mmCIF file of C-alpha atoms and ligand atoms in Angstrom:
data_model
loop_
_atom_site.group_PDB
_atom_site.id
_atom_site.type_symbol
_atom_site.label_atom_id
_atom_site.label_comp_id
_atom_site.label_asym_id
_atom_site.label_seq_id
_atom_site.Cartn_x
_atom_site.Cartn_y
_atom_site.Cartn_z
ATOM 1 C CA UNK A 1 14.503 -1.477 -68.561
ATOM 2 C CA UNK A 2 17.503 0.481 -66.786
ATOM 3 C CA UNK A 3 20.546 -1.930 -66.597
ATOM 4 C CA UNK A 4 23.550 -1.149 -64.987
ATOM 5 C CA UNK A 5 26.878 -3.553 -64.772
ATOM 6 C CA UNK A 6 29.721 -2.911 -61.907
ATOM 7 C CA UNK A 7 32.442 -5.263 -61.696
ATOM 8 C CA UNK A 8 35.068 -5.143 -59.410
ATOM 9 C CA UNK A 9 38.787 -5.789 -61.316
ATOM 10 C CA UNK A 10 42.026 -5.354 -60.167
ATOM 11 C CA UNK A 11 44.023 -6.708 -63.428
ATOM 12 C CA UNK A 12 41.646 -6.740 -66.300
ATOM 13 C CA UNK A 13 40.086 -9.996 -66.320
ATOM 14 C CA UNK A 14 36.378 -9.026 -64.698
ATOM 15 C CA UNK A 15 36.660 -6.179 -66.447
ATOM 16 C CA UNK A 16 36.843 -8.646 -70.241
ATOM 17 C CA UNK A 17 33.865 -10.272 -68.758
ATOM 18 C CA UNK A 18 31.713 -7.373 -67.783
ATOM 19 C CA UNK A 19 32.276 -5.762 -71.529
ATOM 20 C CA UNK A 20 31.389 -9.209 -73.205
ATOM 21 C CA UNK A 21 28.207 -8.816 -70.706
ATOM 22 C CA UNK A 22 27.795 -5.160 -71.333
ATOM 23 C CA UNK A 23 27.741 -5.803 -75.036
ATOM 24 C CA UNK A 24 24.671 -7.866 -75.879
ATOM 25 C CA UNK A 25 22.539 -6.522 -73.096
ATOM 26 C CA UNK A 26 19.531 -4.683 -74.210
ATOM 27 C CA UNK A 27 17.910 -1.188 -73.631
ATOM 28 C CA UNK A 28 19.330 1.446 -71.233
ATOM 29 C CA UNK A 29 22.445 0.302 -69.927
ATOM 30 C CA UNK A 30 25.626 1.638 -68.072
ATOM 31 C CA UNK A 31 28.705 -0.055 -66.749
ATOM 32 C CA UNK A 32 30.867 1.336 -64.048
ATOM 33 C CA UNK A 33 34.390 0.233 -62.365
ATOM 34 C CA UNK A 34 32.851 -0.381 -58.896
ATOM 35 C CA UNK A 35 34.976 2.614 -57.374
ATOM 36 C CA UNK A 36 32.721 4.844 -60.200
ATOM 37 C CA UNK A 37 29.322 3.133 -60.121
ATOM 38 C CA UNK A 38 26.296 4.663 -59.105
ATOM 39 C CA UNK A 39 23.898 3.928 -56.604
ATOM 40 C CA UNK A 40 21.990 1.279 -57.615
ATOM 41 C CA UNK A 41 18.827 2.414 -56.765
ATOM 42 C CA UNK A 42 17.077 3.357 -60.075
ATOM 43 C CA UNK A 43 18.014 0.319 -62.488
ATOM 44 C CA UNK A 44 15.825 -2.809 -62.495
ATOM 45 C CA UNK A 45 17.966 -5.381 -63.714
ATOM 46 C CA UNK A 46 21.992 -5.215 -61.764
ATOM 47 C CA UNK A 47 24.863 -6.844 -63.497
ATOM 48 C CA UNK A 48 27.686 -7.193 -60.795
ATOM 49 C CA UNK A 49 31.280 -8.970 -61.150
ATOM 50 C CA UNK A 50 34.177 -9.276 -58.414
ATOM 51 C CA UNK A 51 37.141 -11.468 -58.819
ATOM 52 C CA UNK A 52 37.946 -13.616 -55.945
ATOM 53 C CA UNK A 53 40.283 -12.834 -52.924
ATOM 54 C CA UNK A 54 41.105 -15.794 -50.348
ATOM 55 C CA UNK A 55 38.049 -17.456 -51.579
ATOM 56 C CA UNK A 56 35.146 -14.546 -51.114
ATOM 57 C CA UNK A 57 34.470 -11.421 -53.333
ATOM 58 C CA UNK A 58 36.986 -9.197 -53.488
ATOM 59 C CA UNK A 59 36.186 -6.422 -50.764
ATOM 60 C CA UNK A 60 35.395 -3.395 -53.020
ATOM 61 C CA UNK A 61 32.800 -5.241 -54.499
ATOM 62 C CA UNK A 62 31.287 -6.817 -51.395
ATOM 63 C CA UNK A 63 30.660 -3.195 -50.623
ATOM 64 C CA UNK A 64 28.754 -2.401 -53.199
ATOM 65 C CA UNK A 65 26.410 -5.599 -53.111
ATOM 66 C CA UNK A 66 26.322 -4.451 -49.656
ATOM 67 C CA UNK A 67 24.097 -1.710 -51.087
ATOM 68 C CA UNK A 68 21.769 -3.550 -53.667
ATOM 69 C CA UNK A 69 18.201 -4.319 -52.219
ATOM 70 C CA UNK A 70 14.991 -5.620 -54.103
ATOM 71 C CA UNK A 71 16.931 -5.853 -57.421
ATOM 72 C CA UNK A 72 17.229 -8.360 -59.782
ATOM 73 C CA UNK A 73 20.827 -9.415 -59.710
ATOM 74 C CA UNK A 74 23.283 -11.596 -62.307
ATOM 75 C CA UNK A 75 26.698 -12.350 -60.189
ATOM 76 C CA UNK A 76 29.778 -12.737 -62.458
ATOM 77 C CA UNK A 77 33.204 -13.500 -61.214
ATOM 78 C CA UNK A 78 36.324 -14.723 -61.865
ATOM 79 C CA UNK A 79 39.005 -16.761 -60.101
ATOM 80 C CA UNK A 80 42.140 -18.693 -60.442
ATOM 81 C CA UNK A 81 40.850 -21.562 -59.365
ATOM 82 C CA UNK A 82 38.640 -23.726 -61.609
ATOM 83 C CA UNK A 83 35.432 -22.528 -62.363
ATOM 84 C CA UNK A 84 33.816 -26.284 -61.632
ATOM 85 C CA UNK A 85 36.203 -26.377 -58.380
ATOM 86 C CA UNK A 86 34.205 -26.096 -54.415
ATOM 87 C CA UNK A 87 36.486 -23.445 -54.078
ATOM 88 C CA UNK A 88 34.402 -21.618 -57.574
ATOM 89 C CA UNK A 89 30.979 -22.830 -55.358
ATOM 90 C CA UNK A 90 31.891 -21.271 -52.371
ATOM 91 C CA UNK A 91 33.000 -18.466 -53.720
ATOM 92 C CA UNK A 92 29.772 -17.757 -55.212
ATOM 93 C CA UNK A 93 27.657 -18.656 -52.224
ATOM 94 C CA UNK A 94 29.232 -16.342 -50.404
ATOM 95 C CA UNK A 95 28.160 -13.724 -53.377
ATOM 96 C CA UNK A 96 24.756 -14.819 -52.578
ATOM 97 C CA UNK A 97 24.477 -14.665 -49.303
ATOM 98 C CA UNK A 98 25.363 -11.238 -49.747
ATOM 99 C CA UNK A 99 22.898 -10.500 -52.286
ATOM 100 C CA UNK A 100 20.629 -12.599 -50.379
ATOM 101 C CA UNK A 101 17.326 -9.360 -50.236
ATOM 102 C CA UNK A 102 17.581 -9.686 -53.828
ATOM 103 C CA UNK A 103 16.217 -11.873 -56.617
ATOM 104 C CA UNK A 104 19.150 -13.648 -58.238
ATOM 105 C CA UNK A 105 18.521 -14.504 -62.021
ATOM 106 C CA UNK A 106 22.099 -16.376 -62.224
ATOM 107 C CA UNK A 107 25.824 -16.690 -62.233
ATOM 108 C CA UNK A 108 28.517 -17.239 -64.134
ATOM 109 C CA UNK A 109 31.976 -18.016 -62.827
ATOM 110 C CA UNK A 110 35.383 -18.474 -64.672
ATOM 111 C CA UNK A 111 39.608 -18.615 -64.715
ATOM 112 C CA UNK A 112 41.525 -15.711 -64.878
ATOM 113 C CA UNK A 113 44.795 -15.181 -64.814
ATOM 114 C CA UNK A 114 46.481 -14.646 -61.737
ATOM 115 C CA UNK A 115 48.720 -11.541 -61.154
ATOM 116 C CA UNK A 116 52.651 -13.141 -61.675
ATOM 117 C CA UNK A 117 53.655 -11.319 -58.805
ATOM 118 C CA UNK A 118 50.898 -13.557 -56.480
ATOM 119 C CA UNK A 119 52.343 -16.309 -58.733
ATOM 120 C CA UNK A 120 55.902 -15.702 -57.423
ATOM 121 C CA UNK A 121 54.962 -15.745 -53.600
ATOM 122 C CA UNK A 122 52.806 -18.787 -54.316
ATOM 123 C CA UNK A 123 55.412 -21.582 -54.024
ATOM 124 C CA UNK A 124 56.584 -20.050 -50.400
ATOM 125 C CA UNK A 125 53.484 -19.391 -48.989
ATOM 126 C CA UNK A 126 52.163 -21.972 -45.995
ATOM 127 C CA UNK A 127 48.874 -21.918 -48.125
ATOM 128 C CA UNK A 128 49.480 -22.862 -51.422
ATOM 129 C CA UNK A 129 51.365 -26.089 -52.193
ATOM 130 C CA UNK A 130 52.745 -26.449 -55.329
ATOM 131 C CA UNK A 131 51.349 -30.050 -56.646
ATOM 132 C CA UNK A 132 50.667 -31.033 -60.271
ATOM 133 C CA UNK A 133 46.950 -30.373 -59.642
ATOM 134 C CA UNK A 134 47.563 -26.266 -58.643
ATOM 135 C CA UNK A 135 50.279 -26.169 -61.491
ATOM 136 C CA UNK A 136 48.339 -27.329 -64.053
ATOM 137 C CA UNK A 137 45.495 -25.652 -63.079
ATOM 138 C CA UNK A 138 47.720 -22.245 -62.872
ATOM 139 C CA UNK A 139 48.849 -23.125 -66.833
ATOM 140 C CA UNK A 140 45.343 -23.860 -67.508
ATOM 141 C CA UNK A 141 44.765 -20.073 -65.870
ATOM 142 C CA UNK A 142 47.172 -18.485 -68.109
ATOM 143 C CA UNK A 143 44.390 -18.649 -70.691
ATOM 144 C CA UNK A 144 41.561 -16.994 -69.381
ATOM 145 C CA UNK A 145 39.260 -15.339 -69.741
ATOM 146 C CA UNK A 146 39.557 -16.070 -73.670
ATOM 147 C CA UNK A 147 37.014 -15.841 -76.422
ATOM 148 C CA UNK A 148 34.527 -18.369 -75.300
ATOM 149 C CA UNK A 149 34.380 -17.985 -71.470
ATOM 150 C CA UNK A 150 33.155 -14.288 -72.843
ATOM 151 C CA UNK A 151 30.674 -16.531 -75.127
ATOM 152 C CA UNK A 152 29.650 -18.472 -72.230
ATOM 153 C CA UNK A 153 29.400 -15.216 -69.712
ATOM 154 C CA UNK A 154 27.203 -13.561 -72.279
ATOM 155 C CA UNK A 155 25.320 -16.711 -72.970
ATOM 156 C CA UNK A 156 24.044 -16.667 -68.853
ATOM 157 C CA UNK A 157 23.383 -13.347 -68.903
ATOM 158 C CA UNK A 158 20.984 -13.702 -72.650
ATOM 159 C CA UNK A 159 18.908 -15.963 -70.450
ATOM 160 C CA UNK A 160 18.685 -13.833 -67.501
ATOM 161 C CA UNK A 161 17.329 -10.737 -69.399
ATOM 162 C CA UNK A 162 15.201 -13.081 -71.501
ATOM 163 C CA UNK A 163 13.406 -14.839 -68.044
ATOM 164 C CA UNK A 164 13.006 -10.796 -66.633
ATOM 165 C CA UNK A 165 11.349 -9.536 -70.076
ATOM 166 C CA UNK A 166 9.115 -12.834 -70.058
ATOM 167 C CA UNK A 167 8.167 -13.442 -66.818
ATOM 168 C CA UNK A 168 6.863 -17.490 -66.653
HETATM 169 C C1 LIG B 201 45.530 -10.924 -53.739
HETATM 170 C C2 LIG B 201 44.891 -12.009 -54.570
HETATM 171 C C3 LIG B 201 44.143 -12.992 -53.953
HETATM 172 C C4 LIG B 201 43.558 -14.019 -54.698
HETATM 173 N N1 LIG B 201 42.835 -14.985 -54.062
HETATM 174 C C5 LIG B 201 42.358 -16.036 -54.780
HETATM 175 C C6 LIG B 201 41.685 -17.100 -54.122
HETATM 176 O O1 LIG B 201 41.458 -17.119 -52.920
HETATM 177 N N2 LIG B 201 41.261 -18.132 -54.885
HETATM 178 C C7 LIG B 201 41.454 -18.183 -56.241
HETATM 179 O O2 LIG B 201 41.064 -19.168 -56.858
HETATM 180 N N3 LIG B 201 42.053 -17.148 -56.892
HETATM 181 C C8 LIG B 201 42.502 -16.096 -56.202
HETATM 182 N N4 LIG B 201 43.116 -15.047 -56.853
HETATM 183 C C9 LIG B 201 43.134 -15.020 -58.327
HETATM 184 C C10 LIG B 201 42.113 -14.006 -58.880
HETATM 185 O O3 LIG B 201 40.822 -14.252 -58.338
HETATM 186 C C11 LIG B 201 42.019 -14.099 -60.403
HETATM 187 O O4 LIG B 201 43.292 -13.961 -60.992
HETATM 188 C C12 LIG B 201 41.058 -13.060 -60.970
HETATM 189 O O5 LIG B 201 40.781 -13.389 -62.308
HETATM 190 C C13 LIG B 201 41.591 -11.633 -60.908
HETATM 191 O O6 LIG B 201 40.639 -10.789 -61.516
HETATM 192 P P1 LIG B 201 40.942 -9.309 -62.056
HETATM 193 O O7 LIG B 201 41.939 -9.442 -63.182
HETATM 194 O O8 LIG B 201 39.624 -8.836 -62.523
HETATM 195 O O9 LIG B 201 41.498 -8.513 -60.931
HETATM 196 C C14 LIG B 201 43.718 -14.042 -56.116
HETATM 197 C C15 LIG B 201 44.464 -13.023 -56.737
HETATM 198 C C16 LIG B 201 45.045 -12.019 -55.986
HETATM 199 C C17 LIG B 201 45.831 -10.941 -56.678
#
C-alpha cells in the first residue's frame, strides 16, 4: 500500500500532527508540506491535514483536496477553536464536501495554538469578542497540540489503515 500524508501548516501545529500520523503508518509512505507534495495520483490510502482559516481549510490545502479523486482519504486538522465546538464540525464538513468523490475513512480534529500576532488583533476585531468562554478557550489553546492529541490523531488514523487492510 502507497501512503502519502500532506498537511497544510503555517506555524507548526499540523505539521506535529501529520509526523505523529506519519510515524505509525505502515508500508510505503511519504509526507509532503502541501506546497511540495506530489500528485496524488499513485497512492491508495491519502493522509491530508489543513489548519483552519475563518472557519474552512486553509486555502493551500483546499487546493490540493481539490485534486484527490477515488482515494481513500483520512482528514486531519487543527484549529483554535475547540475540537468538540460547531465551529470544529463545520470546519470539517466543509473538508468533506471537498473530498466528497472520495471514500473518507475518518477525521480527527484538534487545538492548536494560535499565532500571538492573530492573538493581538483579536480583542479589536468586530469578530471576535473577548468573553470568558473565547479566553479560556484561547489558554486552553496555548497547550496544543501536546502529547496525547498526537496519541489520539494516531489512534484515528490506526483504525483507518486497519478497516482498508481488512475490508468488512
Ligand atoms: C489567519 C488565521 C485565521 C484563523 N482562523 C481561525 C478560525 O476561523 N477558527 C479557529 O478556530 N481558528 C482559527 N485560526 C487558528 C488556527 O486554525 C490554529 O492556530 C491552527 O492550529 C494553526 O495551525 P498551523 O500551526 O499548522 O498553521 C486562525 C489562525 C490564523 C493565523
Amino acid at each position: 500500500m502507497n501512503i502519502l500524508v500532506v498537511y497544510s501548516s503555517k506555524t507548526g501545529n499540523t505539521k506535529k500532527i501529520a509526523e505523529a500520523i506519519f510515524d505509525i503508518l505502515p508500508g510505503n509512505k511519504e509526507i509532503y508540506p502541501v506546497d511540495k507534495a506530489p500528485s496524488p495520483d499513485k497512492y491508495d490510502f491519502i493522509a491530508l491535514g489543513f489548519w483552519v482559516n475563518r472557519g474552512k481549510p486553509d486555502q493551500s490545502a483546499r487546493e490540493f483536496m481539490e485534486k484527490i479523486k477515488g482515494k481513500n482519504v483520512g482528514i486531519f486538522a487543527t484549529i483554535g477553536a475547540y475540537p468538540t465546538s460547531k465551529h470544529a464540525r463545520e470546519a470539517l464538513y466543509a473538508a468533506r464536501d471537498i473530498l466528497k468523490e472520495n471514500n473518507i475513512l475518518g477525521e480527527f480534529i484538534c487545538q492548536g495554538k494560535i499565532n500571538p500576532k492573530v492573538l493581538e488583533r483579536m480583542p479589536r476585531d468586530k469578530i471576535h469578542e473577548m468573553n470568558s468562554y473565547r479566553k479560556q478557550m484561547i489558554e486552553e489553546g496555548k497547550k496544543h497540540p501536546n502529547e496525547t492529541d498526537c496519541l489520539y490523531a494516531q489512534a484515528a488514523f490506526k483504525d483507518m489503515i486497519e478497516e482498508l487492510v481488512l475490508p468488512g
